[in-house]
Amino acid sequence: MTERAANTSERHFPTGLPPRIQHYIGGQLVDSIDGSTFDVLDPVSNETYVQAAAGKKADIDAAVEVATRAFQEGLWPRMLPRERSRILHRVADIVESRDARLAELESFDSGLPIAQALGQARRAAENFRFFADLIVAQTDDTYKVPGRQINYVNRSPIGVAGLITPWNTPFMLESWKLGPALAAGNTVVLKPAEFTPLSASLWGEVFEEAGLPNGVFNLVNGLGDDAGDALVKHPGVPLISFTGESSTGQLIFGNAAPFLKGLSMELGGKSPAVVFADADIDAAIDATIFGVFSLNGERCTAGSRILVERPIYDEFVERFAAQAERVRVGYPDNPSTEVGALVHPEHYDKVMRYIEIGKTEARLVAGGRRAEGFETGNFVMPTVFADVKPDARIFQEEIFGPVVAITPFDDDIEALELANGVRYGLAAYIWTNDLKRAHNFSQSVEAGMVWLNSNNVRDLRTPFGGVKASGLGHEGGYRSLDFYTQQQAVHITLGKVHNPTFGKSSAEQR
Ligand code: NAD
């Protein structure tokens, strides 16, 4: 079923949009040094609604210079954790108090359903709150060698952190990097995704109101090849935290190598949801529908491959397809919309190409076309392919849209081979009521994160990250603070100096 939003028959325009989107450097909104801009489209009409400043190397240089000064001379890295924490809690308060506005802008710019964009705005506030709490709870190790030595960890911020983020849930993903990078006392240069720069333009004001010193937070908009590339190659930026496609991650690895930078890579996924015959099928169907169609399917941890044990396969496919057909596709600003518009026409074309490929590779059981009643914009019906072979492109490649591949299996060994038979390893969802199988399977599946009989419910203290082509390094909880800090080991002798003497005089040797 597709449905037109009842309250909007026209293209929805939020009021009070900025006349243009600028960079934010040293507490000032500024245009690009060479004056260049790029078009920003809204995904319902695919018309340009604003121009954004297109940052180049010179703009990145300017931002890094300001951030370096704020790091070397400013208060922020030298504040007590409690003082930084207070400011970050104020950031969380402000974000929370503006959640409706944030969701409106995010939904308009990215095509995410408004109800889900609201959830992401609150998650962004929670990310700040979490790291504000963590930084005051941070303890560091001290090691005692009785009577001889004490060795302790001296933790300190590293410098200017370069943060590069994608267009899916942009504001929330920016907060996931900004929170720990700032909590740890670094200064930052953020390069948001060029498809969705609108919500990021709110950060400057939020930080100013919260009392973050000028120059600590800086933002440069622009294309990946220009602004992103310049940030990666800037010798004054020792850290890059990147979230995006695996192929972009590979390129950034290479480009950062000559500078020996610290890298955190959150990359693509093609995560399996494995449903055994003994599972609670009602719960598994609800969870797997949500797991692949929420956030328009533009979700790194989407369960985009569903592996189903043969005895329940036909029933599962039939019920899943029927429910997928009922998922409400609608205008992003309609509160009842479940799948909105894909972010950009280029991405829409990519997803539609995969749907056409899928039709040649497998059995289409739901969707497979543009949503009816939407002549313009990037509206795709939730699409379900069954009997998908493991060598099919729609099984192997990340589509990043509302498209799912369902494949049968006969036993645990085959299920594991199928689950692990792709280059990615971000998340896995396992549905079974057999305790031993649940744990054995979880521990064998090649995935950075596993949810057992559960949807993707995050606990911010746990490690977040992928294996294989899905990433390198783990963030989450103290791991994020580890990435954004330097840990120096300081060793102190307490007793007699442990010091073998080379070059002893002959008198000493006797
Ligand atoms: P993308 O790789 O195209 O772009 C991500 C960011 O990198 C953008 O800001 C872009 O401008 C920048 N960029 C592009 N080329 C660059 C270069 N040469 N140097 C420096 N920066 C460059 O990704 P996308 O299409 O925006 O996002 C979707 C991808 O992100 C999917 O693959 C998805 O799985 C992944 N993702 C992963 C996670 C995770 O936590 N693992 C979370 C969300 C999204």
CSV table of N, CA and C in Angstrom, one decimal, residues 385-446:
chain,number,residue,atom,x,y,z
A,385,PHE,N,12.9,-9.8,-2.5
A,385,PHE,CA,13.3,-10.9,-3.4
A,385,PHE,C,13.5,-12.1,-2.6
A,386,ALA,N,12.9,-13.2,-3.1
A,386,ALA,CA,13.0,-14.5,-2.4
A,386,ALA,C,13.9,-15.5,-3.3
A,387,ASP,N,14.3,-16.6,-2.7
A,387,ASP,CA,15.1,-17.6,-3.4
A,387,ASP,C,16.4,-17.0,-4.0
A,388,VAL,N,17.0,-16.1,-3.2
A,388,VAL,CA,18.2,-15.4,-3.7
A,388,VAL,C,19.4,-16.3,-3.5
A,389,LYS,N,20.1,-16.5,-4.5
A,389,LYS,CA,21.3,-17.4,-4.5
A,389,LYS,C,22.5,-16.6,-3.9
A,390,PRO,N,23.4,-17.3,-3.2
A,390,PRO,CA,24.5,-16.6,-2.5
A,390,PRO,C,25.4,-15.9,-3.5
A,391,ASP,N,25.5,-16.2,-4.8
A,391,ASP,CA,26.4,-15.5,-5.7
A,391,ASP,C,25.6,-14.4,-6.4
A,392,ALA,N,24.4,-14.1,-6.1
A,392,ALA,CA,23.6,-13.0,-6.7
A,392,ALA,C,24.2,-11.7,-6.2
A,393,ARG,N,24.2,-10.7,-7.1
A,393,ARG,CA,24.7,-9.4,-6.7
A,393,ARG,C,23.9,-8.8,-5.6
A,394,ILE,N,22.5,-9.1,-5.7
A,394,ILE,CA,21.7,-8.5,-4.6
A,394,ILE,C,21.9,-9.2,-3.2
A,395,PHE,N,22.6,-10.3,-3.2
A,395,PHE,CA,23.0,-11.0,-2.0
A,395,PHE,C,24.4,-10.4,-1.5
A,396,GLN,N,25.2,-10.1,-2.5
A,396,GLN,CA,26.6,-9.7,-2.1
A,396,GLN,C,26.9,-8.3,-1.9
A,397,GLU,N,26.1,-7.4,-2.6
A,397,GLU,CA,26.5,-6.0,-2.6
A,397,GLU,C,25.5,-5.1,-1.8
A,398,GLU,N,26.1,-4.1,-1.2
A,398,GLU,CA,25.3,-3.2,-0.4
A,398,GLU,C,24.4,-2.3,-1.3
A,399,ILE,N,23.1,-2.4,-1.1
A,399,ILE,CA,22.2,-1.6,-1.9
A,399,ILE,C,21.8,-0.3,-1.2
A,400,PHE,N,21.7,-0.3,0.1
A,400,PHE,CA,21.4,0.8,0.9
A,400,PHE,C,20.1,1.5,0.6
A,401,GLY,N,19.1,0.6,0.4
A,401,GLY,CA,17.7,1.1,0.2
A,401,GLY,C,16.7,0.1,0.7
A,402,PRO,N,15.4,0.3,0.4
A,402,PRO,CA,14.4,-0.6,1.0
A,402,PRO,C,14.3,-1.9,0.2
A,403,VAL,N,15.4,-2.7,0.1
A,403,VAL,CA,15.4,-3.9,-0.7
A,403,VAL,C,16.0,-5.0,0.1
A,404,VAL,N,15.3,-6.2,0.1
A,404,VAL,CA,15.8,-7.3,1.0
A,404,VAL,C,15.9,-8.6,0.1
A,405,ALA,N,16.9,-9.4,0.5
A,405,ALA,CA,17.1,-10.6,-0.2
A,405,ALA,C,16.8,-11.8,0.8
A,406,ILE,N,15.9,-12.7,0.5
A,406,ILE,CA,15.6,-13.8,1.4
A,406,ILE,C,16.1,-15.1,0.8
A,407,THR,N,16.8,-15.9,1.6
A,407,THR,CA,17.5,-17.1,1.1
A,407,THR,C,17.2,-18.3,2.1
A,408,PRO,N,16.8,-19.5,1.6
A,408,PRO,CA,16.6,-20.6,2.5
A,408,PRO,C,17.9,-21.3,2.9
A,409,PHE,N,17.9,-22.0,4.1
A,409,PHE,CA,19.0,-22.8,4.5
A,409,PHE,C,18.5,-24.1,5.2
A,410,ASP,N,19.3,-25.1,5.2
A,410,ASP,CA,18.9,-26.4,5.7
A,410,ASP,C,19.4,-26.7,7.1
A,411,ASP,N,20.6,-26.2,7.5
A,411,ASP,CA,21.1,-26.5,8.8
A,411,ASP,C,22.0,-25.4,9.3
A,412,ASP,N,22.5,-25.5,10.5
A,412,ASP,CA,23.3,-24.4,11.1
A,412,ASP,C,24.6,-24.2,10.3
A,413,ILE,N,25.2,-25.3,9.7
A,413,ILE,CA,26.4,-25.1,9.0
A,413,ILE,C,26.2,-24.2,7.8
A,414,GLU,N,25.1,-24.6,7.0
A,414,GLU,CA,24.8,-23.8,5.8
A,414,GLU,C,24.5,-22.4,6.2
A,415,ALA,N,23.7,-22.2,7.3
A,415,ALA,CA,23.3,-20.8,7.7
A,415,ALA,C,24.6,-20.0,7.9
A,416,LEU,N,25.5,-20.6,8.6
A,416,LEU,CA,26.8,-19.8,8.9
A,416,LEU,C,27.6,-19.5,7.7
A,417,GLU,N,27.6,-20.5,6.8
A,417,GLU,CA,28.4,-20.2,5.5
A,417,GLU,C,27.7,-19.1,4.8
A,418,LEU,N,26.4,-19.1,4.7
A,418,LEU,CA,25.7,-18.0,4.0
A,418,LEU,C,25.9,-16.7,4.7
A,419,ALA,N,25.7,-16.7,6.1
A,419,ALA,CA,25.9,-15.5,6.8
A,419,ALA,C,27.3,-14.8,6.6
A,420,ASN,N,28.3,-15.7,6.6
A,420,ASN,CA,29.7,-15.2,6.5
A,420,ASN,C,30.1,-15.0,5.0
A,421,GLY,N,29.3,-15.4,4.1
A,421,GLY,CA,29.8,-15.5,2.7
A,421,GLY,C,29.7,-14.2,1.9
A,422,VAL,N,29.9,-13.1,2.6
A,422,VAL,CA,30.0,-11.8,1.9
A,422,VAL,C,31.2,-11.0,2.4
A,423,ARG,N,31.7,-9.9,1.7
A,423,ARG,CA,32.9,-9.2,2.2
A,423,ARG,C,32.6,-8.4,3.5
A,424,TYR,N,31.4,-8.1,3.8
A,424,TYR,CA,31.1,-7.3,4.9
A,424,TYR,C,30.9,-8.0,6.2
A,425,GLY,N,31.0,-7.3,7.3
A,425,GLY,CA,30.8,-8.0,8.6
A,425,GLY,C,30.4,-6.9,9.7
A,426,LEU,N,29.3,-6.3,9.5
A,426,LEU,CA,29.0,-5.2,10.4
A,426,LEU,C,28.1,-5.8,11.5
A,427,ALA,N,26.8,-6.1,11.2
A,427,ALA,CA,25.9,-6.6,12.2
A,427,ALA,C,25.4,-8.0,11.8
A,428,ALA,N,24.8,-8.7,12.8
A,428,ALA,CA,24.0,-9.9,12.5
A,428,ALA,C,22.9,-10.0,13.5
A,429,TYR,N,21.8,-10.5,13.1
A,429,TYR,CA,20.6,-10.7,13.9
A,429,TYR,C,20.2,-12.2,13.9
A,430,ILE,N,20.1,-12.8,15.1
A,430,ILE,CA,19.9,-14.2,15.1
A,430,ILE,C,18.6,-14.5,15.8
A,431,TRP,N,17.7,-15.3,15.2
A,431,TRP,CA,16.4,-15.6,15.8
A,431,TRP,C,16.3,-17.1,16.1
A,432,THR,N,16.4,-17.5,17.3
A,432,THR,CA,16.2,-18.9,17.7
A,432,THR,C,15.9,-18.9,19.2
A,433,ASN,N,15.2,-20.0,19.6
A,433,ASN,CA,15.0,-20.2,21.1
A,433,ASN,C,15.9,-21.2,21.7
A,434,ASP,N,16.9,-21.7,20.9
A,434,ASP,CA,17.8,-22.7,21.4
A,434,ASP,C,19.0,-22.0,21.9
A,435,LEU,N,19.2,-22.1,23.3
A,435,LEU,CA,20.3,-21.3,23.9
A,435,LEU,C,21.7,-21.6,23.4
A,436,LYS,N,22.0,-22.9,23.3
A,436,LYS,CA,23.3,-23.2,22.8
A,436,LYS,C,23.6,-22.8,21.4
A,437,ARG,N,22.6,-23.0,20.5
A,437,ARG,CA,22.8,-22.6,19.2
A,437,ARG,C,22.9,-21.1,19.1
A,438,ALA,N,22.1,-20.4,19.9
A,438,ALA,CA,22.2,-18.9,19.8
A,438,ALA,C,23.6,-18.4,20.1
A,439,HIS,N,24.2,-19.0,21.2
A,439,HIS,CA,25.5,-18.5,21.6
A,439,HIS,C,26.6,-19.0,20.6
A,440,ASN,N,26.5,-20.2,20.2
A,440,ASN,CA,27.5,-20.8,19.3
A,440,ASN,C,27.5,-20.0,18.0
A,441,PHE,N,26.3,-19.8,17.5
A,441,PHE,CA,26.1,-19.1,16.2
A,441,PHE,C,26.7,-17.7,16.3
A,442,SER,N,26.3,-17.0,17.4
A,442,SER,CA,26.7,-15.6,17.6
A,442,SER,C,28.2,-15.5,17.6
A,443,GLN,N,28.8,-16.5,18.3
A,443,GLN,CA,30.3,-16.4,18.4
A,443,GLN,C,31.0,-16.8,17.1
A,444,SER,N,30.3,-17.4,16.2
A,444,SER,CA,31.0,-17.8,15.0
A,444,SER,C,30.7,-16.9,13.8
A,445,VAL,N,29.7,-16.1,13.9
A,445,VAL,CA,29.3,-15.2,12.8
A,445,VAL,C,30.3,-14.1,12.7
A,446,GLU,N,30.7,-13.7,11.5
A,446,GLU,CA,31.7,-12.7,11.3
A,446,GLU,C,31.0,-11.3,11.2
